[in-house]
Amino acid sequence: MISSNQKIELPILNNKKITLCIKREDELHPFISGNKYRKLKYNIKEAENRGIKTLLTYGGAYSNHIAATAYAGKEYGFNTLGIIRGEELKEKWQENPTLKFAHANGMQFKFVTRDWYRGKEELVAIEGLKKEFGSFYRIPEGGTNSLAVLGCEEILDIKDLDFDVIATCVGTGGTISGIINSSREHQTTIGFPALKGDFLKKDICKFVKKSNWVLETKYNFGGYGKISKELVDFINDFKLKTSIPLDPVYTGKMMFGILDLVAQDYFKPGTKILAIHTGGLQGISGMNKVLKNKNLPVLEL
């Protein structure tokens, strides 16, 4: 499946002689959008090949991956199990738009403590889940594994060869790994992590051999799920000027970072940038509830 590239017209880009296009991966599928579609593609095929009927995965309250896996399970005939971080959600998940959507599409939940969740990759935790639920095909948090990277290698296509820079947001590292693997020698991939910390470099290096990539770590706005009035205003203004919606956890921070780097003359005049829109728009409704509770402006839907 091939997504379209949309050129962005903003005065700062013209002034700096920079070309910026957005690859609209968010339009691949109405509910399994962006990088989640890519990550799940070969994992679902592997589960089918093994004859396993249940997909099990992990996520937090507003996880794009949880929502996408639930819908993919419904669409491709799988049962789905979501291991959800935070026992406090057990009694109020119906107030959460993401979890409500996942449940409506057939996902069964198991709510766990944050301590348990930190050890979710340990053998004892996995064996405990097998005893409780029986056989399942396990997909990691965020969907990142070698099959997910293989799917993300299909994000770039032949019409993207003309770009000098490929920009993407970074969560668990699977999407950027696939992009790096399929990028060409003349291209540089820039990742904008949504999380704080340097651990992502190590995770990415598990999947890539190339060195034509960098991480710009100063645009996380305080870490995963953190947001400010400045970011809300930026996302709303960007949508007003371009008609393109951005999510507050990933793509909003990436685009803020790209345009800030353009303003700082980080890119040479004439540089052609392709930014990957990885989806995640389903999380806006949940984030708006958080923003209202903090008396901050909300994101335009």
Short mmCIF file of C-alpha atoms in Angstrom, two decimals:
data_model
loop_
_atom_site.label_atom_id
_atom_site.label_comp_id
_atom_site.label_asym_id
_atom_site.label_seq_id
_atom_site.Cartn_x
_atom_site.Cartn_y
_atom_site.Cartn_z
CA MET A 1 0.00 0.00 0.00
CA ILE A 2 1.39 3.41 -1.01
CA SER A 3 0.54 6.68 0.76
CA SER A 4 0.52 10.13 -0.82
CA ASN A 5 3.03 12.93 -0.27
CA GLN A 6 1.60 16.37 0.47
CA LYS A 7 3.70 19.50 0.05
CA ILE A 8 3.64 22.02 2.89
CA GLU A 9 3.46 25.70 1.99
CA LEU A 10 4.65 27.96 4.80
CA PRO A 11 6.52 31.31 4.58
CA ILE A 12 9.47 30.07 6.66
CA LEU A 13 10.09 27.22 4.20
CA ASN A 14 10.07 29.55 1.21
CA ASN A 15 12.32 32.05 2.98
CA LYS A 16 14.86 29.35 3.83
CA LYS A 17 14.53 27.66 0.40
CA ILE A 18 13.49 24.37 2.01
CA THR A 19 11.03 21.89 0.50
CA LEU A 20 8.92 19.99 3.03
CA CYS A 21 6.44 17.24 2.19
CA ILE A 22 4.43 15.01 4.52
CA LYS A 23 3.87 11.36 3.67
CA ARG A 24 0.28 10.78 4.74
CA GLU A 25 0.63 7.34 6.32
CA ASP A 26 -2.25 8.39 8.59
CA GLU A 27 -4.57 7.89 5.60
CA LEU A 28 -3.65 4.24 4.96
CA HIS A 29 -6.59 2.95 7.00
CA PRO A 30 -9.26 4.72 9.06
CA PHE A 31 -8.50 2.74 12.24
CA ILE A 32 -5.22 0.83 11.69
CA SER A 33 -3.41 3.97 10.60
CA GLY A 34 0.15 4.94 9.91
CA ASN A 35 3.00 2.96 11.38
CA LYS A 36 0.59 0.65 13.24
CA TYR A 37 -0.65 -0.67 9.90
CA ARG A 38 2.96 -1.30 8.86
CA LYS A 39 3.96 -2.91 12.14
CA LEU A 40 1.00 -5.25 12.35
CA LYS A 41 1.07 -6.41 8.71
CA TYR A 42 3.69 -9.17 8.96
CA ASN A 43 2.94 -10.00 12.60
CA ILE A 44 -0.63 -10.84 11.61
CA LYS A 45 0.63 -12.96 8.71
CA GLU A 46 2.95 -14.81 11.09
CA ALA A 47 0.10 -15.49 13.54
CA GLU A 48 -2.01 -16.79 10.65
CA ASN A 49 0.84 -19.03 9.47
CA ARG A 50 1.17 -20.50 12.97
CA GLY A 51 -2.57 -21.06 13.25
CA ILE A 52 -2.81 -18.95 16.41
CA LYS A 53 -6.19 -17.30 16.94
CA THR A 54 -5.37 -14.78 19.69
CA LEU A 55 -3.17 -11.67 19.59
CA LEU A 56 -1.80 -10.40 22.93
CA THR A 57 -0.12 -7.06 23.33
CA TYR A 58 0.58 -4.27 25.82
CA GLY A 59 -0.08 -0.56 26.19
CA GLY A 60 -1.12 2.41 28.27
CA ALA A 61 -4.42 4.24 28.59
CA TYR A 62 -4.25 6.10 25.26
CA SER A 63 -2.11 3.66 23.27
CA ASN A 64 -2.42 3.90 19.47
CA HIS A 65 -1.09 0.35 19.33
CA ILE A 66 -3.84 -1.01 21.58
CA ALA A 67 -6.55 0.64 19.47
CA ALA A 68 -5.02 -0.53 16.18
CA THR A 69 -4.47 -4.11 17.37
CA ALA A 70 -8.06 -4.37 18.56
CA TYR A 71 -9.43 -3.27 15.20
CA ALA A 72 -6.95 -5.42 13.25
CA GLY A 73 -8.04 -8.41 15.30
CA LYS A 74 -11.66 -7.76 14.43
CA GLU A 75 -10.86 -7.22 10.75
CA TYR A 76 -8.68 -10.32 10.35
CA GLY A 77 -10.59 -12.71 12.62
CA PHE A 78 -8.44 -12.81 15.77
CA ASN A 79 -9.29 -12.60 19.44
CA THR A 80 -7.31 -9.80 21.09
CA LEU A 81 -5.95 -9.38 24.61
CA GLY A 82 -4.67 -6.06 25.91
CA ILE A 83 -2.38 -5.96 28.95
CA ILE A 84 -3.03 -2.43 30.18
CA ARG A 85 -0.65 -0.46 32.40
CA GLY A 86 -2.40 0.89 35.49
CA GLU A 87 -4.75 -1.04 37.77
CA GLU A 88 -6.64 2.17 38.52
CA LEU A 89 -8.15 1.97 35.03
CA LYS A 90 -9.99 -1.26 35.82
CA GLU A 91 -13.03 0.51 37.24
CA LYS A 92 -13.11 3.47 34.84
CA TRP A 93 -11.91 2.24 31.44
CA GLN A 94 -15.30 3.13 29.97
CA GLU A 95 -14.41 6.80 30.50
CA ASN A 96 -11.34 6.35 28.27
CA PRO A 97 -11.97 6.83 24.51
CA THR A 98 -9.10 4.56 23.43
CA LEU A 99 -9.98 1.65 25.69
CA LYS A 100 -13.68 2.05 24.96
CA PHE A 101 -12.90 1.79 21.23
CA ALA A 102 -10.67 -1.25 21.73
CA HIS A 103 -13.32 -3.03 23.81
CA ALA A 104 -16.02 -2.24 21.25
CA ASN A 105 -13.83 -4.01 18.69
CA GLY A 106 -13.54 -7.15 20.80
CA MET A 107 -10.42 -6.64 22.91
CA GLN A 108 -10.33 -8.27 26.35
CA PHE A 109 -8.34 -6.37 29.01
CA LYS A 110 -6.08 -7.34 31.87
CA PHE A 111 -5.16 -4.36 34.02
CA VAL A 112 -1.80 -4.66 35.78
CA THR A 113 0.27 -2.63 38.22
CA ARG A 114 3.10 -0.48 36.97
CA ASP A 115 5.55 -2.73 38.83
CA TRP A 116 4.25 -5.81 36.99
CA TYR A 117 4.30 -3.89 33.71
CA ARG A 118 7.98 -3.04 34.07
CA GLY A 119 8.71 -6.76 34.16
CA LYS A 120 6.34 -7.73 31.36
CA GLU A 121 9.14 -9.09 29.12
CA GLU A 122 10.42 -11.48 31.80
CA LEU A 123 9.77 -15.18 31.29
CA VAL A 124 7.81 -15.55 34.54
CA ALA A 125 5.37 -12.82 33.43
CA ILE A 126 4.88 -14.36 29.99
CA GLU A 127 4.39 -17.85 31.43
CA GLY A 128 1.82 -16.47 33.86
CA LEU A 129 -0.15 -15.01 30.95
CA LYS A 130 -0.03 -18.35 29.14
CA LYS A 131 -1.46 -20.10 32.18
CA GLU A 132 -4.24 -17.54 32.43
CA PHE A 133 -5.16 -17.15 28.77
CA GLY A 134 -3.76 -20.18 26.93
CA SER A 135 -2.04 -19.94 23.55
CA PHE A 136 -1.48 -16.50 22.00
CA TYR A 137 0.74 -14.64 19.54
CA ARG A 138 2.60 -12.00 21.55
CA ILE A 139 3.28 -8.56 20.06
CA PRO A 140 5.56 -6.24 22.10
CA GLU A 141 4.50 -2.86 23.46
CA GLY A 142 4.32 -0.41 20.57
CA GLY A 143 4.46 -3.33 18.14
CA THR A 144 8.21 -3.25 17.57
CA ASN A 145 9.96 -6.48 16.60
CA SER A 146 11.80 -7.71 13.50
CA LEU A 147 8.54 -8.29 11.61
CA ALA A 148 7.34 -4.78 12.47
CA VAL A 149 10.61 -3.34 11.14
CA LEU A 150 10.11 -5.36 7.95
CA GLY A 151 6.70 -3.75 7.51
CA CYS A 152 8.10 -0.28 8.16
CA GLU A 153 10.71 -0.82 5.46
CA GLU A 154 7.78 -0.46 3.04
CA ILE A 155 6.99 3.13 4.11
CA LEU A 156 9.43 4.62 1.61
CA ASP A 157 8.82 3.95 -2.08
CA ILE A 158 10.37 4.85 -5.41
CA LYS A 159 8.86 8.34 -5.52
CA ASP A 160 10.74 9.26 -2.32
CA LEU A 161 14.23 8.92 -3.84
CA ASP A 162 14.46 12.66 -4.51
CA PHE A 163 14.38 13.63 -0.82
CA ASP A 164 17.58 14.45 1.09
CA VAL A 165 16.14 14.07 4.60
CA ILE A 166 13.56 11.64 5.95
CA ALA A 167 12.06 12.77 9.28
CA THR A 168 10.01 10.60 11.61
CA CYS A 169 8.84 10.58 15.20
CA VAL A 170 10.23 7.82 17.42
CA GLY A 171 8.49 5.76 20.09
CA THR A 172 9.88 2.24 20.47
CA GLY A 173 12.23 2.51 17.48
CA GLY A 174 10.59 0.14 15.01
CA THR A 175 9.39 2.72 12.51
CA ILE A 176 12.66 4.61 12.25
CA SER A 177 14.56 1.32 11.96
CA GLY A 178 12.52 0.29 8.94
CA ILE A 179 12.97 3.71 7.36
CA ILE A 180 16.73 3.65 7.92
CA ASN A 181 16.98 0.20 6.35
CA SER A 182 15.14 1.29 3.20
CA SER A 183 16.74 4.73 2.92
CA ARG A 184 19.39 5.41 0.27
CA GLU A 185 23.01 6.46 0.73
CA HIS A 186 22.33 10.11 -0.11
CA GLN A 187 19.54 10.35 2.48
CA THR A 188 19.73 11.17 6.18
CA THR A 189 17.02 9.96 8.55
CA ILE A 190 16.24 12.24 11.51
CA GLY A 191 14.26 10.81 14.41
CA PHE A 192 12.33 12.90 16.94
CA PRO A 193 11.85 10.79 20.09
CA ALA A 194 8.69 11.27 22.14
CA LEU A 195 10.44 9.79 25.18
CA LYS A 196 13.28 11.10 27.32
CA GLY A 197 16.57 9.21 27.58
CA ASP A 198 19.29 7.77 25.33
CA PHE A 199 18.21 4.12 25.40
CA LEU A 200 16.58 4.38 21.96
CA LYS A 201 19.93 4.40 20.12
CA LYS A 202 20.73 0.97 21.51
CA ASP A 203 17.26 -0.35 20.60
CA ILE A 204 17.49 0.98 17.04
CA CYS A 205 20.94 -0.49 16.55
CA LYS A 206 19.46 -3.97 17.11
CA PHE A 207 17.69 -3.62 13.76
CA VAL A 208 19.94 -1.41 11.58
CA LYS A 209 23.46 -1.51 10.19
CA LYS A 210 23.56 1.89 8.48
CA SER A 211 24.91 5.05 10.08
CA ASN A 212 23.00 7.68 8.05
CA TRP A 213 20.70 8.67 10.91
CA VAL A 214 20.51 10.93 13.96
CA LEU A 215 18.13 11.51 16.86
CA GLU A 216 17.05 15.03 17.80
CA THR A 217 16.17 14.57 21.47
CA LYS A 218 15.31 18.12 22.53
CA TYR A 219 11.74 18.14 21.22
CA ASN A 220 10.06 15.67 23.58
CA PHE A 221 8.35 18.44 25.60
CA GLY A 222 9.17 16.70 28.86
CA GLY A 223 8.61 13.09 27.82
CA TYR A 224 6.02 10.63 26.59
CA GLY A 225 2.48 11.98 26.74
CA LYS A 226 3.67 15.37 28.05
CA ILE A 227 2.18 18.43 26.38
CA SER A 228 2.19 22.20 26.83
CA LYS A 229 0.14 25.17 25.69
CA GLU A 230 2.93 25.99 23.23
CA LEU A 231 2.58 22.58 21.56
CA VAL A 232 -1.24 22.73 21.51
CA ASP A 233 -1.11 26.18 19.90
CA PHE A 234 1.43 24.95 17.35
CA ILE A 235 -0.64 21.91 16.36
CA ASN A 236 -3.83 23.96 16.02
CA ASP A 237 -2.04 26.64 13.99
CA PHE A 238 -0.43 24.03 11.73
CA LYS A 239 -3.81 22.47 11.01
CA LEU A 240 -5.33 25.89 10.31
CA LYS A 241 -2.59 26.72 7.78
CA THR A 242 -2.17 23.31 6.12
CA SER A 243 -5.43 21.39 6.87
CA ILE A 244 -3.24 18.53 8.19
CA PRO A 245 -4.02 17.25 11.72
CA LEU A 246 -1.12 16.24 13.95
CA ASP A 247 -1.24 14.21 17.15
CA PRO A 248 0.21 15.63 20.41
CA VAL A 249 2.33 12.62 21.41
CA TYR A 250 4.33 12.01 18.23
CA THR A 251 3.78 13.90 14.98
CA GLY A 252 3.10 17.27 16.59
CA LYS A 253 6.47 17.19 18.36
CA MET A 254 8.23 16.01 15.19
CA MET A 255 6.80 18.83 13.08
CA PHE A 256 7.56 21.41 15.77
CA GLY A 257 11.15 20.13 15.75
CA ILE A 258 11.50 20.19 11.96
CA LEU A 259 10.29 23.78 11.65
CA ASP A 260 12.43 24.89 14.60
CA LEU A 261 15.51 23.36 12.93
CA VAL A 262 14.59 25.11 9.68
CA ALA A 263 14.43 28.42 11.57
CA GLN A 264 17.89 27.73 13.01
CA ASP A 265 19.37 27.09 9.52
CA TYR A 266 20.07 23.46 10.43
CA PHE A 267 19.32 22.48 6.84
CA LYS A 268 21.16 23.80 3.80
CA PRO A 269 19.13 25.88 1.31
CA GLY A 270 17.65 23.57 -1.30
CA THR A 271 17.21 20.65 1.12
CA LYS A 272 14.19 18.45 0.41
CA ILE A 273 12.60 16.97 3.54
CA LEU A 274 10.02 14.19 3.73
CA ALA A 275 8.24 13.95 7.09
CA ILE A 276 6.39 10.72 7.88
CA HIS A 277 2.92 11.17 9.36
CA THR A 278 2.63 8.04 11.51
CA GLY A 279 -1.03 8.51 12.48
CA GLY A 280 -2.02 8.46 16.14
CA LEU A 281 -4.93 10.84 15.71
CA GLN A 282 -7.24 8.58 17.74
CA GLY A 283 -5.44 9.78 20.87
CA ILE A 284 -6.58 13.40 20.49
CA SER A 285 -9.93 12.86 22.23
CA GLY A 286 -8.23 11.37 25.28
CA MET A 287 -5.59 14.10 25.37
CA ASN A 288 -8.28 16.77 25.23
CA LYS A 289 -9.77 15.36 28.45
CA VAL A 290 -6.35 15.75 30.09
CA LEU A 291 -5.98 19.29 28.74
CA LYS A 292 -9.41 20.33 30.01
CA ASN A 293 -8.55 19.03 33.48
CA LYS A 294 -5.42 21.23 33.39
CA ASN A 295 -7.39 24.24 32.12
CA LEU A 296 -5.31 24.31 28.93
CA PRO A 297 -6.55 24.94 25.38
CA VAL A 298 -7.75 21.83 23.55
CA LEU A 299 -6.71 20.40 20.22
CA GLU A 300 -8.97 21.08 17.27
CA LEU A 301 -10.62 17.93 15.93
#
